[in-house]
Coordinates of C-alpha atoms in Angstrom, one line a residue:
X931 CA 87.5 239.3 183.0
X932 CA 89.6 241.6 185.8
X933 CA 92.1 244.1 184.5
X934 CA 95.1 243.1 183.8
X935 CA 98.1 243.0 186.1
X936 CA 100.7 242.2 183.0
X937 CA 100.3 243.8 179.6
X938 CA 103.1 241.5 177.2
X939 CA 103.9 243.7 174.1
X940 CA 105.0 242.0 171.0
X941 CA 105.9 244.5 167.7
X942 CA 105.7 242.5 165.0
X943 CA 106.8 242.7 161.3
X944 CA 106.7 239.8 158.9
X945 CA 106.8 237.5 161.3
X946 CA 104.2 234.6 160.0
X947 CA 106.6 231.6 160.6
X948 CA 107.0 232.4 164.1
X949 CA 103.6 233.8 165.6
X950 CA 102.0 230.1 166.2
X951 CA 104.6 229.0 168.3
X952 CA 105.1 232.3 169.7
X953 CA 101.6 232.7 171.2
X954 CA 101.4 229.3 172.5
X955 CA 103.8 229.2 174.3
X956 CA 103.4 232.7 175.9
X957 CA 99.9 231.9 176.7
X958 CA 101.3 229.0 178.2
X959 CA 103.5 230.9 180.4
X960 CA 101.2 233.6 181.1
X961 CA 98.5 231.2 182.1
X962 CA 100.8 229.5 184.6
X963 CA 101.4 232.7 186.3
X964 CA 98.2 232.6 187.7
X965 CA 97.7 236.7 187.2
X966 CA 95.6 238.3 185.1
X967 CA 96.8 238.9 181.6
X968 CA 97.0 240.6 178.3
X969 CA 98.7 240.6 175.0
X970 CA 98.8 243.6 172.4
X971 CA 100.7 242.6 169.3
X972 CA 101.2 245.8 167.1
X973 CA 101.1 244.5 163.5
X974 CA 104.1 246.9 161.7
X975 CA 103.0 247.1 158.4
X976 CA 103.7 243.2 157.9
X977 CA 103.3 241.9 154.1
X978 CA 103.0 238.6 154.8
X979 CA 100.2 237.0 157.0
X980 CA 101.4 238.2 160.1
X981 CA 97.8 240.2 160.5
X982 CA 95.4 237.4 159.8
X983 CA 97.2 235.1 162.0
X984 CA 97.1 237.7 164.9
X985 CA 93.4 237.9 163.9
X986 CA 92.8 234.1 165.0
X987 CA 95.0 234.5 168.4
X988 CA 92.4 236.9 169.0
X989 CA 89.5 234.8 168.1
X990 CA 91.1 231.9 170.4
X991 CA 91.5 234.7 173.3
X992 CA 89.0 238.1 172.6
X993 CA 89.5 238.9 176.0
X994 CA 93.2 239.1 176.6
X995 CA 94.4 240.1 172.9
X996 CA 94.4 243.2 171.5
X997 CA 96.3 244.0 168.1
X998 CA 97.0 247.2 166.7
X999 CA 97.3 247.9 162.8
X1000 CA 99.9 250.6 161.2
X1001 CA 99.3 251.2 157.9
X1002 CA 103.0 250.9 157.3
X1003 CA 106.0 250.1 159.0
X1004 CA 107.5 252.5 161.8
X1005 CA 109.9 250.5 163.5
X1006 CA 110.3 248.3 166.1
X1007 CA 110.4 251.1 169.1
X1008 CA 107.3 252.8 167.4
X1009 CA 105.4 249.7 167.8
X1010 CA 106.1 249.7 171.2
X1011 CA 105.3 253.2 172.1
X1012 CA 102.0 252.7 170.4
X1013 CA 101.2 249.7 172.6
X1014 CA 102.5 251.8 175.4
X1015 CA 99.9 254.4 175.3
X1016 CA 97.1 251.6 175.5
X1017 CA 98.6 248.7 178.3
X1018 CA 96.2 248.6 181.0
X1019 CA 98.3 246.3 183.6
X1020 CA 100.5 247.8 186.1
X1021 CA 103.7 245.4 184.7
X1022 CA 104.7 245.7 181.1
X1023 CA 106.8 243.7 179.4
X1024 CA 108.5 243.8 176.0
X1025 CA 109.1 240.6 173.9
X1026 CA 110.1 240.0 170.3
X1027 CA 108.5 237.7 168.1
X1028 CA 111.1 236.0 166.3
X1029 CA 111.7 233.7 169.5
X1030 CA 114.9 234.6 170.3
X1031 CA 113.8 235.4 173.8
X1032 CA 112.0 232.3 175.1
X1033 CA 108.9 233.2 176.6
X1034 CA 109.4 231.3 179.3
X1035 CA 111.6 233.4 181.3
X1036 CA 109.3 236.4 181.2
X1037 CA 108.9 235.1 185.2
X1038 CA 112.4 235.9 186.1
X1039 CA 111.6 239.4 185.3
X1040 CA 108.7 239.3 187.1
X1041 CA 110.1 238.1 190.0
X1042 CA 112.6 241.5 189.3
X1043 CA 109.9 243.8 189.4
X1044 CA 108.6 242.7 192.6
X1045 CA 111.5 243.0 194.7
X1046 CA 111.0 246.9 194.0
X1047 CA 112.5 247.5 190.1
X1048 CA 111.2 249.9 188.1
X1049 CA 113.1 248.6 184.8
X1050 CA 114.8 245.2 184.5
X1051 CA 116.8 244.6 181.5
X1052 CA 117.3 240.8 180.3
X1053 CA 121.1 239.8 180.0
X1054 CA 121.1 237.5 176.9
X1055 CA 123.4 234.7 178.7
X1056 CA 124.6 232.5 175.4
X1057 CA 124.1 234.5 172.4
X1058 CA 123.0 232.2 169.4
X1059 CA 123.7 234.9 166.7
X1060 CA 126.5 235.6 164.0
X1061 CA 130.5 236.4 164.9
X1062 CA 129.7 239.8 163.3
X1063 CA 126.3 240.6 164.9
X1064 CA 127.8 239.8 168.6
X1065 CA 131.0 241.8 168.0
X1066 CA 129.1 245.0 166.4
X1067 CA 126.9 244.6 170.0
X1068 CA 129.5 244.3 171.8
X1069 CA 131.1 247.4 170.2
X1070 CA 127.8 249.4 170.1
X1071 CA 127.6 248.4 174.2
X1072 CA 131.3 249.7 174.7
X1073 CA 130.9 253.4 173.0
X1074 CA 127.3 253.9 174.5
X1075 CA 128.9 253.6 177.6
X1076 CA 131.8 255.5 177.3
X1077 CA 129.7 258.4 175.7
X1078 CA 126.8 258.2 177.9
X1079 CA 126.1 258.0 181.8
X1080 CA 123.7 255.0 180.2
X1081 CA 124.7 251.5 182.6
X1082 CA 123.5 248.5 181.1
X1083 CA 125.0 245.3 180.3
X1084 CA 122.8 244.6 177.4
X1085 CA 121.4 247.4 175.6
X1086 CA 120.2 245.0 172.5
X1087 CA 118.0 242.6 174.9
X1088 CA 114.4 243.4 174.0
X1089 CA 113.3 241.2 176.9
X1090 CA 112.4 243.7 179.3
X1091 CA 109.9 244.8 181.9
X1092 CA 108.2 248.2 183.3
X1093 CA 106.1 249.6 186.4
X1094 CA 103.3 251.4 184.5
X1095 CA 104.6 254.3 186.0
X1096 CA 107.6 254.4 183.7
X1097 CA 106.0 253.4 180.6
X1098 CA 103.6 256.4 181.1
X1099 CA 106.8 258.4 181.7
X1100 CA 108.5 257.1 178.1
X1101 CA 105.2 258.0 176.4
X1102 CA 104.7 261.5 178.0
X1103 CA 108.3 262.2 176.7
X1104 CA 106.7 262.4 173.0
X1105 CA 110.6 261.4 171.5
X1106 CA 111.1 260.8 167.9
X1107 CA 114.2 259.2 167.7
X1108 CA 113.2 257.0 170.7
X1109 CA 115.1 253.9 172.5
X1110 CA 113.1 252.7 175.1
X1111 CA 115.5 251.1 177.1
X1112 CA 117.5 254.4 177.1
X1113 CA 114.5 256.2 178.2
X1114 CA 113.4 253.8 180.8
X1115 CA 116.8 253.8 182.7
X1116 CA 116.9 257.7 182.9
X1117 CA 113.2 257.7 184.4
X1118 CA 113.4 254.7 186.4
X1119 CA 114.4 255.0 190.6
X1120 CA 115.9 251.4 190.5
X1121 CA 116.7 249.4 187.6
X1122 CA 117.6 245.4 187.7
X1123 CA 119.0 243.0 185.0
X1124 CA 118.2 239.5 185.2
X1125 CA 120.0 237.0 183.0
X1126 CA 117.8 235.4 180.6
X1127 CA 118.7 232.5 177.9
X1128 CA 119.0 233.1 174.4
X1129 CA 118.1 230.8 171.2
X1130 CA 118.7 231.3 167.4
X1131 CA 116.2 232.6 165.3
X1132 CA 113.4 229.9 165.3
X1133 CA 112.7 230.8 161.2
X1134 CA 112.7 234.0 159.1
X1135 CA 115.6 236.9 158.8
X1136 CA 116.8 239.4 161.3
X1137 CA 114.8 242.5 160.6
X1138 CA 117.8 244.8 161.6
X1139 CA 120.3 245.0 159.5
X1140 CA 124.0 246.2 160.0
X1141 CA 123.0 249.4 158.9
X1142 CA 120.0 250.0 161.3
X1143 CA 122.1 249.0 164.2
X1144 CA 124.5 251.0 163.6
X1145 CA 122.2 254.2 162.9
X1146 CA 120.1 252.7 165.9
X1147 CA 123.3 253.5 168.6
X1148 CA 123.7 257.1 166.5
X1149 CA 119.9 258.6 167.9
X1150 CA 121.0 256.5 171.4
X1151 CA 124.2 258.6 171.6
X1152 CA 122.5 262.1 169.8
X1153 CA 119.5 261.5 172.3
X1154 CA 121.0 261.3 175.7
X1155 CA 124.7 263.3 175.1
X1156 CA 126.6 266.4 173.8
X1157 CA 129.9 264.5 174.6
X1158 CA 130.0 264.1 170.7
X1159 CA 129.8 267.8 170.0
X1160 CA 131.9 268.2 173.1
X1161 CA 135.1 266.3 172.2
X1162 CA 134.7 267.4 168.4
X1163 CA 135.4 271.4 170.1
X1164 CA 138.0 269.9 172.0
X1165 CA 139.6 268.0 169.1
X1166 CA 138.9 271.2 166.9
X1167 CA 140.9 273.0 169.2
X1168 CA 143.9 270.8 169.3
X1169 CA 144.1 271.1 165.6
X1170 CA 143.9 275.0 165.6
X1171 CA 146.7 275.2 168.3
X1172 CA 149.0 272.5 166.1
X1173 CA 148.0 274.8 162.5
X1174 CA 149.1 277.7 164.8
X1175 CA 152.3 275.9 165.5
X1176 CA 153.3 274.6 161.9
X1177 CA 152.8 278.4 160.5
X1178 CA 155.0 279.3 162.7
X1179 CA 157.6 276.9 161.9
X1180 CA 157.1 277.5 158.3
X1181 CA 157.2 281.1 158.6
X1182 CA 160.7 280.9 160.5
X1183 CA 162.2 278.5 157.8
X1184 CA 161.3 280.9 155.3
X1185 CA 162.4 284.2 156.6
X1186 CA 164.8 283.4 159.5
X1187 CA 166.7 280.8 157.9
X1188 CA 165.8 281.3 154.3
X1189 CA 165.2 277.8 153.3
X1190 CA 163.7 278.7 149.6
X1191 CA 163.8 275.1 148.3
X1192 CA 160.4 273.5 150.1
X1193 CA 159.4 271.2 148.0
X1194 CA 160.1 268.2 150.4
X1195 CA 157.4 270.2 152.5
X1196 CA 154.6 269.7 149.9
X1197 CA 153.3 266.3 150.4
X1198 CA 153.4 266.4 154.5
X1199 CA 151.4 269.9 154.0
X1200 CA 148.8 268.2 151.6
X1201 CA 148.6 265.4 153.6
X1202 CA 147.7 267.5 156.7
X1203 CA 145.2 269.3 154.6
X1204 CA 143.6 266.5 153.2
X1205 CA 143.3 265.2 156.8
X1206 CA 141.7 268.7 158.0
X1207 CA 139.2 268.3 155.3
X1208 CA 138.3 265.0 156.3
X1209 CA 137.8 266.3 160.1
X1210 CA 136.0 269.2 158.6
X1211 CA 133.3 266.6 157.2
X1212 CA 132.8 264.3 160.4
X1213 CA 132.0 267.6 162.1
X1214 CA 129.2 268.6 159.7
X1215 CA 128.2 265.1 159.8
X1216 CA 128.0 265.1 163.5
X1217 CA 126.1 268.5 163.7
X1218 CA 123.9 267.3 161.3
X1219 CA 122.7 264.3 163.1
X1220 CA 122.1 266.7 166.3
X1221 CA 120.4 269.3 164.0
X1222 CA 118.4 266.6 162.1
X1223 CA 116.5 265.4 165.4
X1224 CA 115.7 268.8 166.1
X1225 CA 114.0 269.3 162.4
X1226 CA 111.9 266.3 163.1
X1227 CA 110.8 267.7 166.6
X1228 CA 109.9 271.2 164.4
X1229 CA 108.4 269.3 161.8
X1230 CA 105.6 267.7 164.3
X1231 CA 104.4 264.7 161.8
X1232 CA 103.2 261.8 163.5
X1233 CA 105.6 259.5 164.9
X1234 CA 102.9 256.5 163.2
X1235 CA 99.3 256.1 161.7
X1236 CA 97.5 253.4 163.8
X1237 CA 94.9 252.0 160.6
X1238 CA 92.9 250.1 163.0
X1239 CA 92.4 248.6 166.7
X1240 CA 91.3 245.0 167.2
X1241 CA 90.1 245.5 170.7
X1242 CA 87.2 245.2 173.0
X1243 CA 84.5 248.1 173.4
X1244 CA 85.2 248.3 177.1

């Protein structure tokens, strides 16, 4: 077989009810391309039988399937990185397995890539997901960009493609906390979005919860900007100037005018405390997400345990 022009990467986590259809109809689409091919699915510590069905796919095609085995699960963007450091085609692209993104537009980003982009982002066109789950996107989209010099229209769209030269780049920059597309748009020279249709979970349940999107956009925003920590000092700053201020009008009610009776004073000054505290506690919060990635860098555990490789010798 030649090498490989176009390395597909699928992460997969407990994703049995979808990997059949899945892989035939991205063999289908890959075959039709006419280019030389390969698929690495990194298995991410899946309980169901995700693995063993990965293990036939490869049986059907030993020459353009490789799998990778953690021996727990790492996240989705950890599974990537892993496949990263072994593609061998010069175009990478990213796909999850719950069907969402038909495989059948991975052309459309091909196509992309060789006008001259190093990145191109898919732009999900219809969204077949929940009221909540688009709005808290939408949302996320809106405060990466105002926090971040990060443009892209669709920051959630795993359907995306690479020149090898970027991917190398992503996996060189040995982050912890890491969001590829993030990391691809600051490396890349020219970066492209294509719009690409969308189609509601074919079976199974979201793996990303509320919760992990949301704590997903705080490492986007504590990985690529100090604006947080930056409008925090400013905000800090505002409140010491009005404290400043409302001592000194307290001081000159008591010994200027000799208002005594300041009882009417009491709730509006613990209100303004309480609210100081509160502000007190975003800030620690805030420095502790920034200090937090830092530990992990010192700490220099692996980012994942590959168990085994389902690969050719060659």
């Amino acid at each position: 077989m030649p090498a490989p022009e176009i390395s597909v990467v699928v992460p997969v986590y407990n994703e049995e009810a979808n990997l059949e259809l899945l892989f035939t109809r991205l063999s289908q689409t890959l075959d039709a391309l006419r280019r030389p091919w390969e698929i690495i699915f990194t298995n991410d510590g899946s309980k169901d039988r995700s693995l063993e069905l990965l293990k036939g796919f490869r049986a059907k095609r030993p020459a353009q399937v490789r799998i990778i085995d953690f021996n727990g699960n790492y996240g989705q963007h950890m599974a990537i990185i892993a496949a990263f450091e072994r593609v061998r085609g010069q175009t990478i692209v990213t796909i999850d397995a719950d069907l969402q993104n038909p495989p059948e537009e991975i052309p459309k980003l091909l196509a992309k890539i060789d006008e001259g982009c190093d990145a191109v982002g898919g732009v999900r066109a219809k969204r077949e997901d929940s009221f909540g789950r688009k709005y808290l996107s939408r949302l996320i989209n809106i405060v990466r960009e105002k926090t971040t010099d990060i443009r892209m229209t669709d920051q959630g769209c795993m359907l995306r493609a690479y020149r090898r030269p970027i991917v190398e780049a992503i996996v060189r920059s040995g982050e912890r906390a890491t969001f590829i597309p993030a990391l691809a748009y600051k490396f890349a020279s020219k970066n492209g979005e294509v719009e690409v249709a969308h189609a509601a979970r074919a079976a199974g349940e979201s793996k990303y919860s509320y919760y992990k999107l949301v704590r997903l956009n705080f490492d986007l925003i504590t990985g690529f900007t100090l604006m947080p920590l930056q409008l925090f000092t400013l905000f800090a700053m505002a409140c010491t100037a009005g404290s400043l201020l409302l001592a000194a009008i307290l001081f000159y009610r008591r010994f200027v005018l000799h208002l005594d009776d300041e009882t009417h004073g009491v709730f509006t000054l613990l209100a303004i405390v309480i609210f100081l505290l509160s502000v007190c506690m975003l800030g620690i919060g805030l420095i502790g997400e920034y200090v937090g990635r830092a530990y992990q860098c010192v700490q220099q555990r692996p980012r994942f345990v590959v168990r085994e490789v389902f690969e050719n010798a060659e």
